[in-house]
Amino acid sequence: MTTVYLSDTPQDLEKAAALLRQGETVAFPTETVYGLGADARSEAAVARIFAAKGRPQDNPLIVHIACAEDLLPLVKNVSAAARVLMETYWPGPLTLIFERSDVIPAAVSGGLDTLAVRLPAHPVARELIRLCGFPVAAPSANRSGSPSPTAAAHVAQDLDGRVAAIVDGGTCGVGVESTVVDMTGEVPRVLRPGGVTVEMLREAVGEVEVDDAVVHRLAEGAKAASPGMKYKHYAPRARVVLLRGDAASCADYIRAHAEEGTGALCFDGEEQGLPVPTMTYGRREDAAAQAERVFAALREADDRGFSVLYVSCPSTDGVGLAVYNRLLRAAAFEVIELA
Ligand code: TXA
Ligand code: MG
């Protein structure tokens, strides 16, 4: 298929909405990453998302709505805590999981009886969903397993010829995907950390649990609360290795291990003296900058043809937990502890 390239003007958003109404797939910007949308009510439309991405059928999609009132027909049992989170952090980078009603086909949820719903803050995303007049299922707009796209060019790299259209709305401000919180149990449970931090969730509703799989490898044969967590993820072609230590110990390690094809991804201001080609992703203490830049840096590692990429390990405070969670998976959990 020939992919149509659209801008975010009203005329082009109307064209994008028309394609979605016809059951086609359209990539569009959100404040987190680009999403690949399709009509969430249509099994045939949603099947096109799975096909375009090469996504396993059991990995459920997030359904995007344009205003909070649109939630109710889609789900059952919205708890008091869920209402507080919606009032506090919607629109924004927060996805909540509820019991699914019959409005949305089971295929959207990968066969689960729950449904993940998000109200994005990005004006282009909201306007597009509003124009459609129906909920839009949208995973990140990358080929399954590769880093999430934070610019329209990343989407084109992965999905040109595989989707009906790509709407260019500039780069994504948050840079990592939304926080996913399961609201179906007694206590809200974070399945994927993101732009709304664990600290922010606790501030709004008190007790919040963080699923073990956020920072640990799932035990062999264990069932993933979030099916997406069990797949190799966010990985460039290079072997990614996380180095946990200060600037000097990271540099020492890289000097001792550098070979042909080695690259480094370190913090701004810590690149001096590294004997390999180096990219940076924000200052050591600036988790928001790291989130915004991490996926583009992993893609750049591929563009530059690195075979090994040593990455300075971020802190797990605030949105840093989301950056760490993505990098751990990109590194297939390979972390080297330095002094
Ligand atoms: O920021 C975002 O959330 C972006 C933008 C486009 O909105 N979307 C996104 O979707 O990251 P995706 O499909 O790449 O990631 C969705 C994650 C997966 O890990 C999936 O397994 C999990 O959410 N998920 C979705 N529905 C779920 C459910 N019902 N139960 C448990 N996990 C669910
Ligand atoms: Mg994804």
Tab-separated table of C-alpha atoms and ligand atoms in Angstrom:
chain	number	residue	atom	x	y	z
A	1	MET	CA	0.000	0.000	0.000
A	2	THR	CA	1.116	3.593	-0.537
A	3	THR	CA	1.343	5.487	2.728
A	4	VAL	CA	-0.121	9.009	2.602
A	5	TYR	CA	1.917	11.666	4.397
A	6	LEU	CA	-0.243	14.245	6.190
A	7	SER	CA	0.392	17.375	8.245
A	8	ASP	CA	-1.598	18.457	11.300
A	9	THR	CA	-3.708	21.099	9.507
A	10	PRO	CA	-7.519	20.825	9.909
A	11	GLN	CA	-7.863	19.673	6.274
A	12	ASP	CA	-5.283	16.910	6.719
A	13	LEU	CA	-6.753	15.786	10.065
A	14	GLU	CA	-10.111	15.470	8.300
A	15	LYS	CA	-8.413	13.221	5.697
A	16	ALA	CA	-6.862	11.147	8.498
A	17	ALA	CA	-10.248	10.793	10.228
A	18	ALA	CA	-11.855	9.736	6.938
A	19	LEU	CA	-9.283	6.940	6.537
A	20	LEU	CA	-9.910	5.783	10.118
A	21	ARG	CA	-13.664	5.771	9.434
A	22	GLN	CA	-12.984	3.476	6.453
A	23	GLY	CA	-11.266	0.996	8.780
A	24	GLU	CA	-7.703	1.975	7.784
A	25	THR	CA	-4.656	2.502	10.036
A	26	VAL	CA	-3.272	6.003	10.657
A	27	ALA	CA	-0.212	6.947	12.720
A	28	PHE	CA	-0.527	10.152	14.746
A	29	PRO	CA	1.418	12.051	17.418
A	30	THR	CA	0.609	11.907	21.121
A	31	GLU	CA	2.480	13.622	23.972
A	32	THR	CA	4.226	10.310	24.788
A	33	VAL	CA	5.122	8.605	21.487
A	34	TYR	CA	3.462	8.242	18.065
A	35	GLY	CA	0.528	5.825	18.019
A	36	LEU	CA	-0.813	3.626	15.211
A	37	GLY	CA	-4.574	4.104	15.335
A	38	ALA	CA	-7.573	2.177	14.050
A	39	ASP	CA	-11.298	2.041	14.877
A	40	ALA	CA	-11.361	0.199	18.231
A	41	ARG	CA	-14.898	-1.087	17.609
A	42	SER	CA	-13.917	-2.919	14.430
A	43	GLU	CA	-12.193	-6.289	14.563
A	44	ALA	CA	-11.099	-5.940	10.926
A	45	ALA	CA	-9.566	-2.485	11.489
A	46	VAL	CA	-7.748	-3.616	14.618
A	47	ALA	CA	-6.402	-6.679	12.789
A	48	ARG	CA	-4.627	-4.243	10.432
A	49	ILE	CA	-2.721	-2.772	13.405
A	50	PHE	CA	-1.432	-6.191	14.459
A	51	ALA	CA	-0.460	-6.994	10.851
A	52	ALA	CA	1.333	-3.668	10.214
A	53	LYS	CA	3.387	-3.921	13.415
A	54	GLY	CA	3.973	-7.669	13.327
A	55	ARG	CA	2.540	-7.644	16.851
A	56	PRO	CA	1.730	-10.889	18.706
A	57	GLN	CA	-2.067	-11.349	18.912
A	58	ASP	CA	-2.025	-11.767	22.685
A	59	ASN	CA	-0.477	-8.333	23.327
A	60	PRO	CA	-3.432	-6.029	24.137
A	61	LEU	CA	-3.902	-2.509	22.731
A	62	ILE	CA	-4.705	0.745	24.531
A	63	VAL	CA	-7.961	2.424	23.505
A	64	HIS	CA	-7.769	6.226	23.191
A	65	ILE	CA	-10.729	8.533	23.859
A	66	ALA	CA	-11.243	12.282	23.304
A	67	CYS	CA	-13.009	13.118	26.588
A	68	ALA	CA	-13.568	11.387	29.947
A	69	GLU	CA	-17.309	10.889	29.314
A	70	ASP	CA	-16.412	8.508	26.489
A	71	LEU	CA	-14.992	6.000	29.022
A	72	LEU	CA	-18.243	4.708	30.454
A	73	PRO	CA	-19.677	2.651	27.623
A	74	LEU	CA	-16.324	0.870	27.171
A	75	VAL	CA	-15.740	-0.483	30.691
A	76	LYS	CA	-17.398	-1.743	33.871
A	77	ASN	CA	-16.686	-0.818	37.513
A	78	VAL	CA	-14.894	2.523	37.637
A	79	SER	CA	-13.610	2.733	41.226
A	80	ALA	CA	-13.348	5.864	43.368
A	81	ALA	CA	-9.548	5.718	43.062
A	82	ALA	CA	-9.846	5.531	39.270
A	83	ARG	CA	-12.047	8.606	39.269
A	84	VAL	CA	-9.480	10.514	41.315
A	85	LEU	CA	-6.680	9.508	38.927
A	86	MET	CA	-8.753	10.509	35.907
A	87	GLU	CA	-9.625	13.884	37.433
A	88	THR	CA	-6.011	14.512	38.428
A	89	TYR	CA	-3.997	13.245	35.467
A	90	TRP	CA	-6.315	13.077	32.431
A	91	PRO	CA	-5.709	14.258	29.804
A	92	GLY	CA	-2.120	13.031	30.058
A	93	PRO	CA	0.325	10.121	29.905
A	94	LEU	CA	-1.726	7.768	32.087
A	95	THR	CA	-3.473	4.564	30.945
A	96	LEU	CA	-5.960	2.870	33.270
A	97	ILE	CA	-7.075	-0.763	33.065
A	98	PHE	CA	-10.710	-1.652	33.783
A	99	GLU	CA	-13.016	-4.600	33.200
A	100	ARG	CA	-14.048	-4.547	29.525
A	101	SER	CA	-17.679	-4.100	28.396
A	102	ASP	CA	-18.934	-5.680	25.168
A	103	VAL	CA	-18.542	-2.507	23.070
A	104	ILE	CA	-14.904	-3.296	22.301
A	105	PRO	CA	-14.044	-6.652	20.638
A	106	ALA	CA	-11.971	-9.105	22.687
A	107	ALA	CA	-9.242	-9.009	19.999
A	108	VAL	CA	-8.353	-5.443	21.074
A	109	SER	CA	-7.474	-6.772	24.525
A	110	GLY	CA	-5.627	-9.803	23.207
A	111	GLY	CA	-8.428	-11.965	24.594
A	112	LEU	CA	-8.251	-10.538	28.156
A	113	ASP	CA	-11.478	-9.468	29.877
A	114	THR	CA	-9.915	-6.118	30.793
A	115	LEU	CA	-9.397	-2.968	28.714
A	116	ALA	CA	-6.695	-0.299	28.864
A	117	VAL	CA	-7.961	3.246	28.212
A	118	ARG	CA	-6.126	6.546	27.823
A	119	LEU	CA	-7.151	10.170	27.266
A	120	PRO	CA	-4.124	11.774	25.570
A	121	ALA	CA	-3.199	15.423	26.106
A	122	HIS	CA	-1.733	16.084	22.648
A	123	PRO	CA	-4.057	18.466	20.754
A	124	VAL	CA	-3.578	16.615	17.427
A	125	ALA	CA	-4.437	13.248	18.982
A	126	ARG	CA	-7.497	14.641	20.723
A	127	GLU	CA	-8.769	16.471	17.653
A	128	LEU	CA	-8.314	13.396	15.470
A	129	ILE	CA	-10.219	11.146	17.899
A	130	ARG	CA	-12.923	13.792	18.264
A	131	LEU	CA	-13.317	14.013	14.477
A	132	CYS	CA	-13.659	10.220	14.271
A	133	GLY	CA	-16.384	10.125	16.899
A	134	PHE	CA	-15.324	6.635	18.049
A	135	PRO	CA	-12.611	5.229	20.345
A	136	VAL	CA	-9.267	4.672	18.625
A	137	ALA	CA	-7.068	1.680	19.494
A	138	ALA	CA	-3.405	2.682	19.247
A	139	PRO	CA	-0.191	0.936	20.207
A	140	SER	CA	3.120	2.704	19.673
A	141	ALA	CA	3.685	3.145	15.916
A	142	ASN	CA	6.871	1.048	15.605
A	143	ARG	CA	7.532	-2.429	14.214
A	144	SER	CA	7.033	-4.828	17.124
A	145	GLY	CA	10.221	-5.037	19.198
A	146	SER	CA	11.915	-1.866	17.954
A	147	PRO	CA	12.236	1.446	19.844
A	148	SER	CA	9.042	3.509	20.076
A	149	PRO	CA	8.785	6.438	17.621
A	150	THR	CA	9.022	9.983	18.952
A	151	ALA	CA	9.017	11.654	15.504
A	152	ALA	CA	7.084	11.063	12.267
A	153	ALA	CA	10.347	10.085	10.540
A	154	HIS	CA	10.747	7.159	12.990
A	155	VAL	CA	7.253	5.940	12.082
A	156	ALA	CA	8.093	6.194	8.378
A	157	GLN	CA	11.302	4.168	8.939
A	158	ASP	CA	9.288	1.311	10.444
A	159	LEU	CA	5.884	1.456	8.765
A	160	ASP	CA	6.121	3.119	5.323
A	161	GLY	CA	4.030	1.039	2.916
A	162	ARG	CA	2.368	-0.833	5.794
A	163	VAL	CA	-0.109	1.820	7.027
A	164	ALA	CA	-2.620	4.069	5.238
A	165	ALA	CA	-1.289	7.410	6.546
A	166	ILE	CA	1.171	9.116	8.892
A	167	VAL	CA	0.231	12.463	10.470
A	168	ASP	CA	3.308	14.584	11.252
A	169	GLY	CA	2.798	16.629	14.422
A	170	GLY	CA	6.437	17.245	15.372
A	171	THR	CA	8.370	15.483	18.107
A	172	CYS	CA	6.792	14.027	21.259
A	173	GLY	CA	7.449	15.952	24.482
A	174	VAL	CA	7.311	13.160	27.072
A	175	GLY	CA	9.191	10.649	24.935
A	176	VAL	CA	8.338	7.434	26.807
A	177	GLU	CA	4.948	5.719	26.688
A	178	SER	CA	2.166	6.296	29.196
A	179	THR	CA	2.114	4.878	32.702
A	180	VAL	CA	-0.116	1.771	32.696
A	181	VAL	CA	-2.029	1.184	35.943
A	182	ASP	CA	-4.276	-1.814	36.618
A	183	MET	CA	-7.357	-0.542	38.483
A	184	THR	CA	-9.169	-3.899	38.690
A	185	GLY	CA	-7.694	-5.033	42.036
A	186	GLU	CA	-7.906	-3.715	45.607
A	187	VAL	CA	-4.822	-1.517	45.200
A	188	PRO	CA	-3.825	0.273	41.958
A	189	ARG	CA	-0.883	-1.550	40.400
A	190	VAL	CA	1.666	-0.021	38.018
A	191	LEU	CA	2.366	-2.438	35.156
A	192	ARG	CA	4.472	-0.001	33.121
A	193	PRO	CA	6.065	3.198	34.480
A	194	GLY	CA	5.733	6.350	32.380
A	195	GLY	CA	5.216	10.098	32.389
A	196	VAL	CA	2.873	10.066	35.397
A	197	THR	CA	5.303	8.872	38.066
A	198	VAL	CA	4.667	6.419	40.921
A	199	GLU	CA	5.216	9.342	43.302
A	200	MET	CA	2.466	11.343	41.511
A	201	LEU	CA	0.055	8.380	41.683
A	202	ARG	CA	0.673	7.926	45.438
A	203	GLU	CA	0.176	11.635	46.019
A	204	ALA	CA	-3.306	11.378	44.473
A	205	VAL	CA	-4.599	8.047	45.837
A	206	GLY	CA	-2.243	6.825	48.584
A	207	GLU	CA	-1.232	3.185	48.305
A	208	VAL	CA	0.005	2.083	44.869
A	209	GLU	CA	1.844	-1.156	44.043
A	210	VAL	CA	4.527	-1.532	41.396
A	211	ASP	CA	4.537	-4.833	39.506
A	212	ASP	CA	7.730	-6.885	39.890
A	213	ALA	CA	8.174	-7.056	36.116
A	214	VAL	CA	8.844	-3.295	35.962
A	215	VAL	CA	12.483	-3.734	36.979
A	216	HIS	CA	12.958	-7.525	37.053
A	217	ARG	CA	13.073	-10.192	34.410
A	218	LEU	CA	9.984	-12.413	34.541
A	219	ALA	CA	10.718	-15.865	35.926
A	220	GLU	CA	10.706	-18.639	33.308
A	221	GLY	CA	7.062	-19.633	32.689
A	222	ALA	CA	5.593	-16.862	34.891
A	223	LYS	CA	2.434	-15.141	33.636
A	224	ALA	CA	2.927	-11.465	32.725
A	225	ALA	CA	0.357	-9.051	34.216
A	226	SER	CA	1.031	-6.919	31.152
A	227	PRO	CA	1.646	-9.205	28.172
A	228	GLY	CA	3.823	-6.516	26.543
A	229	MET	CA	6.369	-6.957	29.336
A	230	LYS	CA	7.283	-10.469	28.327
A	231	TYR	CA	8.543	-9.655	24.851
A	232	LYS	CA	11.973	-8.390	23.922
A	233	HIS	CA	11.370	-4.708	23.517
A	234	TYR	CA	12.705	-1.354	22.410
A	235	ALA	CA	15.827	-3.038	21.090
A	236	PRO	CA	18.079	-1.639	18.366
A	237	ARG	CA	20.175	-4.109	16.375
A	238	ALA	CA	23.192	-3.292	18.553
A	239	ARG	CA	23.758	-5.264	21.729
A	240	VAL	CA	22.863	-2.796	24.494
A	241	VAL	CA	24.698	-3.008	27.850
A	242	LEU	CA	23.782	-0.826	30.838
A	243	LEU	CA	26.640	0.475	32.993
A	244	ARG	CA	25.656	1.415	36.545
A	245	GLY	CA	28.257	3.788	38.002
A	246	ASP	CA	29.584	7.338	38.002
A	247	ALA	CA	31.063	9.085	34.951
A	248	ALA	CA	34.633	8.034	35.711
A	249	SER	CA	33.868	4.335	36.254
A	250	CYS	CA	31.704	4.188	33.092
A	251	ALA	CA	34.565	5.769	31.102
A	252	ASP	CA	37.116	3.347	32.591
A	253	TYR	CA	34.940	0.377	31.686
A	254	ILE	CA	34.389	1.573	28.117
A	255	ARG	CA	38.122	2.270	27.659
A	256	ALA	CA	38.888	-1.266	28.783
A	257	HIS	CA	36.244	-2.915	26.567
A	258	ALA	CA	36.001	-0.728	23.421
A	259	GLU	CA	36.258	-2.569	20.112
A	260	GLU	CA	35.506	-1.784	16.475
A	261	GLY	CA	31.769	-0.941	16.282
A	262	THR	CA	31.389	0.062	19.941
A	263	GLY	CA	29.390	3.206	20.736
A	264	ALA	CA	28.354	4.915	23.971
A	265	LEU	CA	25.183	6.654	25.145
A	266	CYS	CA	26.038	8.759	28.169
A	267	PHE	CA	24.852	11.852	30.017
A	268	ASP	CA	25.487	15.404	28.760
A	269	GLY	CA	28.868	16.621	29.960
A	270	GLU	CA	30.206	13.093	30.614
A	271	GLU	CA	31.422	12.379	27.091
A	272	GLN	CA	34.982	13.710	27.449
A	273	GLY	CA	37.732	11.173	27.136
A	274	LEU	CA	35.562	8.359	25.787
A	275	PRO	CA	37.507	6.496	23.084
A	276	VAL	CA	34.360	5.570	21.089
A	277	PRO	CA	31.694	7.517	19.108
A	278	THR	CA	29.339	8.950	21.714
A	279	MET	CA	25.746	10.188	21.916
A	280	THR	CA	24.188	11.862	24.945
A	281	TYR	CA	20.640	11.808	26.336
A	282	GLY	CA	20.381	14.644	28.843
A	283	ARG	CA	22.152	15.536	32.059
A	284	ARG	CA	22.552	12.788	34.702
A	285	GLU	CA	19.993	14.418	37.019
A	286	ASP	CA	17.526	15.378	34.233
A	287	ALA	CA	15.185	12.393	33.893
A	288	ALA	CA	12.686	14.348	31.765
A	289	ALA	CA	15.342	15.056	29.117
A	290	GLN	CA	16.468	11.412	29.194
A	291	ALA	CA	12.862	10.270	28.623
A	292	GLU	CA	12.457	12.659	25.717
A	293	ARG	CA	15.659	11.514	24.012
A	294	VAL	CA	16.165	7.831	24.856
A	295	PHE	CA	14.244	6.227	21.977
A	296	ALA	CA	15.704	8.547	19.317
A	297	ALA	CA	19.176	7.713	20.664
A	298	LEU	CA	18.527	3.955	20.346
A	299	ARG	CA	17.433	4.498	16.730
A	300	GLU	CA	20.516	6.616	16.061
A	301	ALA	CA	22.672	3.754	17.340
A	302	ASP	CA	21.296	1.676	14.455
A	303	ASP	CA	21.724	4.481	11.908
A	304	ARG	CA	25.380	4.681	12.948
A	305	GLY	CA	25.786	0.922	12.702
A	306	PHE	CA	27.041	0.230	16.227
A	307	SER	CA	27.308	-3.421	17.131
A	308	VAL	CA	27.611	-2.743	20.884
A	309	LEU	CA	26.180	0.251	22.736
A	310	TYR	CA	27.249	0.997	26.317
A	311	VAL	CA	24.580	3.081	28.060
A	312	SER	CA	25.070	5.018	31.302
A	313	CYS	CA	22.316	3.768	33.601
A	314	PRO	CA	19.712	6.379	34.660
A	315	SER	CA	18.409	6.883	38.192
A	316	THR	CA	15.042	5.288	39.018
A	317	ASP	CA	13.575	8.433	40.632
A	318	GLY	CA	10.488	10.038	39.086
A	319	VAL	CA	10.215	9.540	35.330
A	320	GLY	CA	13.706	7.975	35.501
A	321	LEU	CA	11.981	4.689	36.445
A	322	ALA	CA	10.319	4.676	33.007
A	323	VAL	CA	13.634	5.367	31.245
A	324	TYR	CA	15.326	2.586	33.250
A	325	ASN	CA	12.458	0.171	32.519
A	326	ARG	CA	12.796	0.755	28.735
A	327	LEU	CA	16.590	0.548	28.728
A	328	LEU	CA	16.572	-2.658	30.805
A	329	ARG	CA	14.487	-4.288	28.089
A	330	ALA	CA	16.559	-2.815	25.270
A	331	ALA	CA	19.543	-4.382	27.075
A	332	ALA	CA	17.731	-7.700	27.642
A	333	PHE	CA	18.497	-7.064	31.357
A	334	GLU	CA	22.278	-6.935	30.871
A	335	VAL	CA	23.495	-4.526	33.585
A	336	ILE	CA	27.100	-4.199	34.713
A	337	GLU	CA	27.559	-2.935	38.270
A	338	LEU	CA	30.580	-0.626	38.541
A	339	ALA	CA	32.058	0.832	41.696
B	1	TXA	O1	1.820	6.244	25.544
B	1	TXA	C1	1.266	5.212	25.159
B	1	TXA	O2	0.679	4.452	25.933
B	1	TXA	C2	1.327	4.899	23.655
B	1	TXA	C3	0.573	5.998	22.910
B	1	TXA	C4	0.450	5.695	21.447
B	1	TXA	O3	-0.664	6.211	23.512
B	1	TXA	N1	0.792	3.584	23.399
B	1	TXA	C5	1.472	2.466	23.746
B	1	TXA	O4	0.855	1.282	23.382
B	1	TXA	O5	2.537	2.472	24.325
B	1	TXA	P1	1.629	-0.128	23.320
B	1	TXA	O6	0.662	-1.045	22.696
B	1	TXA	O7	2.912	0.051	22.658
B	1	TXA	O8	1.802	-0.538	24.810
B	1	TXA	C6	0.672	-0.929	25.575
B	1	TXA	C7	1.096	-1.679	26.794
B	1	TXA	C8	1.614	-3.071	26.469
B	1	TXA	O9	2.687	-3.377	27.334
B	1	TXA	C9	0.390	-3.941	26.775
B	1	TXA	O10	0.745	-5.259	27.096
B	1	TXA	C10	-0.230	-3.185	27.939
B	1	TXA	O11	-0.018	-1.825	27.656
B	1	TXA	N2	-1.674	-3.426	28.036
B	1	TXA	C11	-2.639	-2.988	27.192
B	1	TXA	N3	-3.843	-3.439	27.571
B	1	TXA	C12	-3.654	-4.176	28.688
B	1	TXA	C13	-4.506	-4.933	29.544
B	1	TXA	N4	-5.811	-5.006	29.335
B	1	TXA	N5	-3.931	-5.580	30.605
B	1	TXA	C14	-2.606	-5.498	30.820
B	1	TXA	N6	-1.740	-4.811	30.044
B	1	TXA	C15	-2.262	-4.156	28.989
B	2	MG	MG	4.815	-0.342	22.196
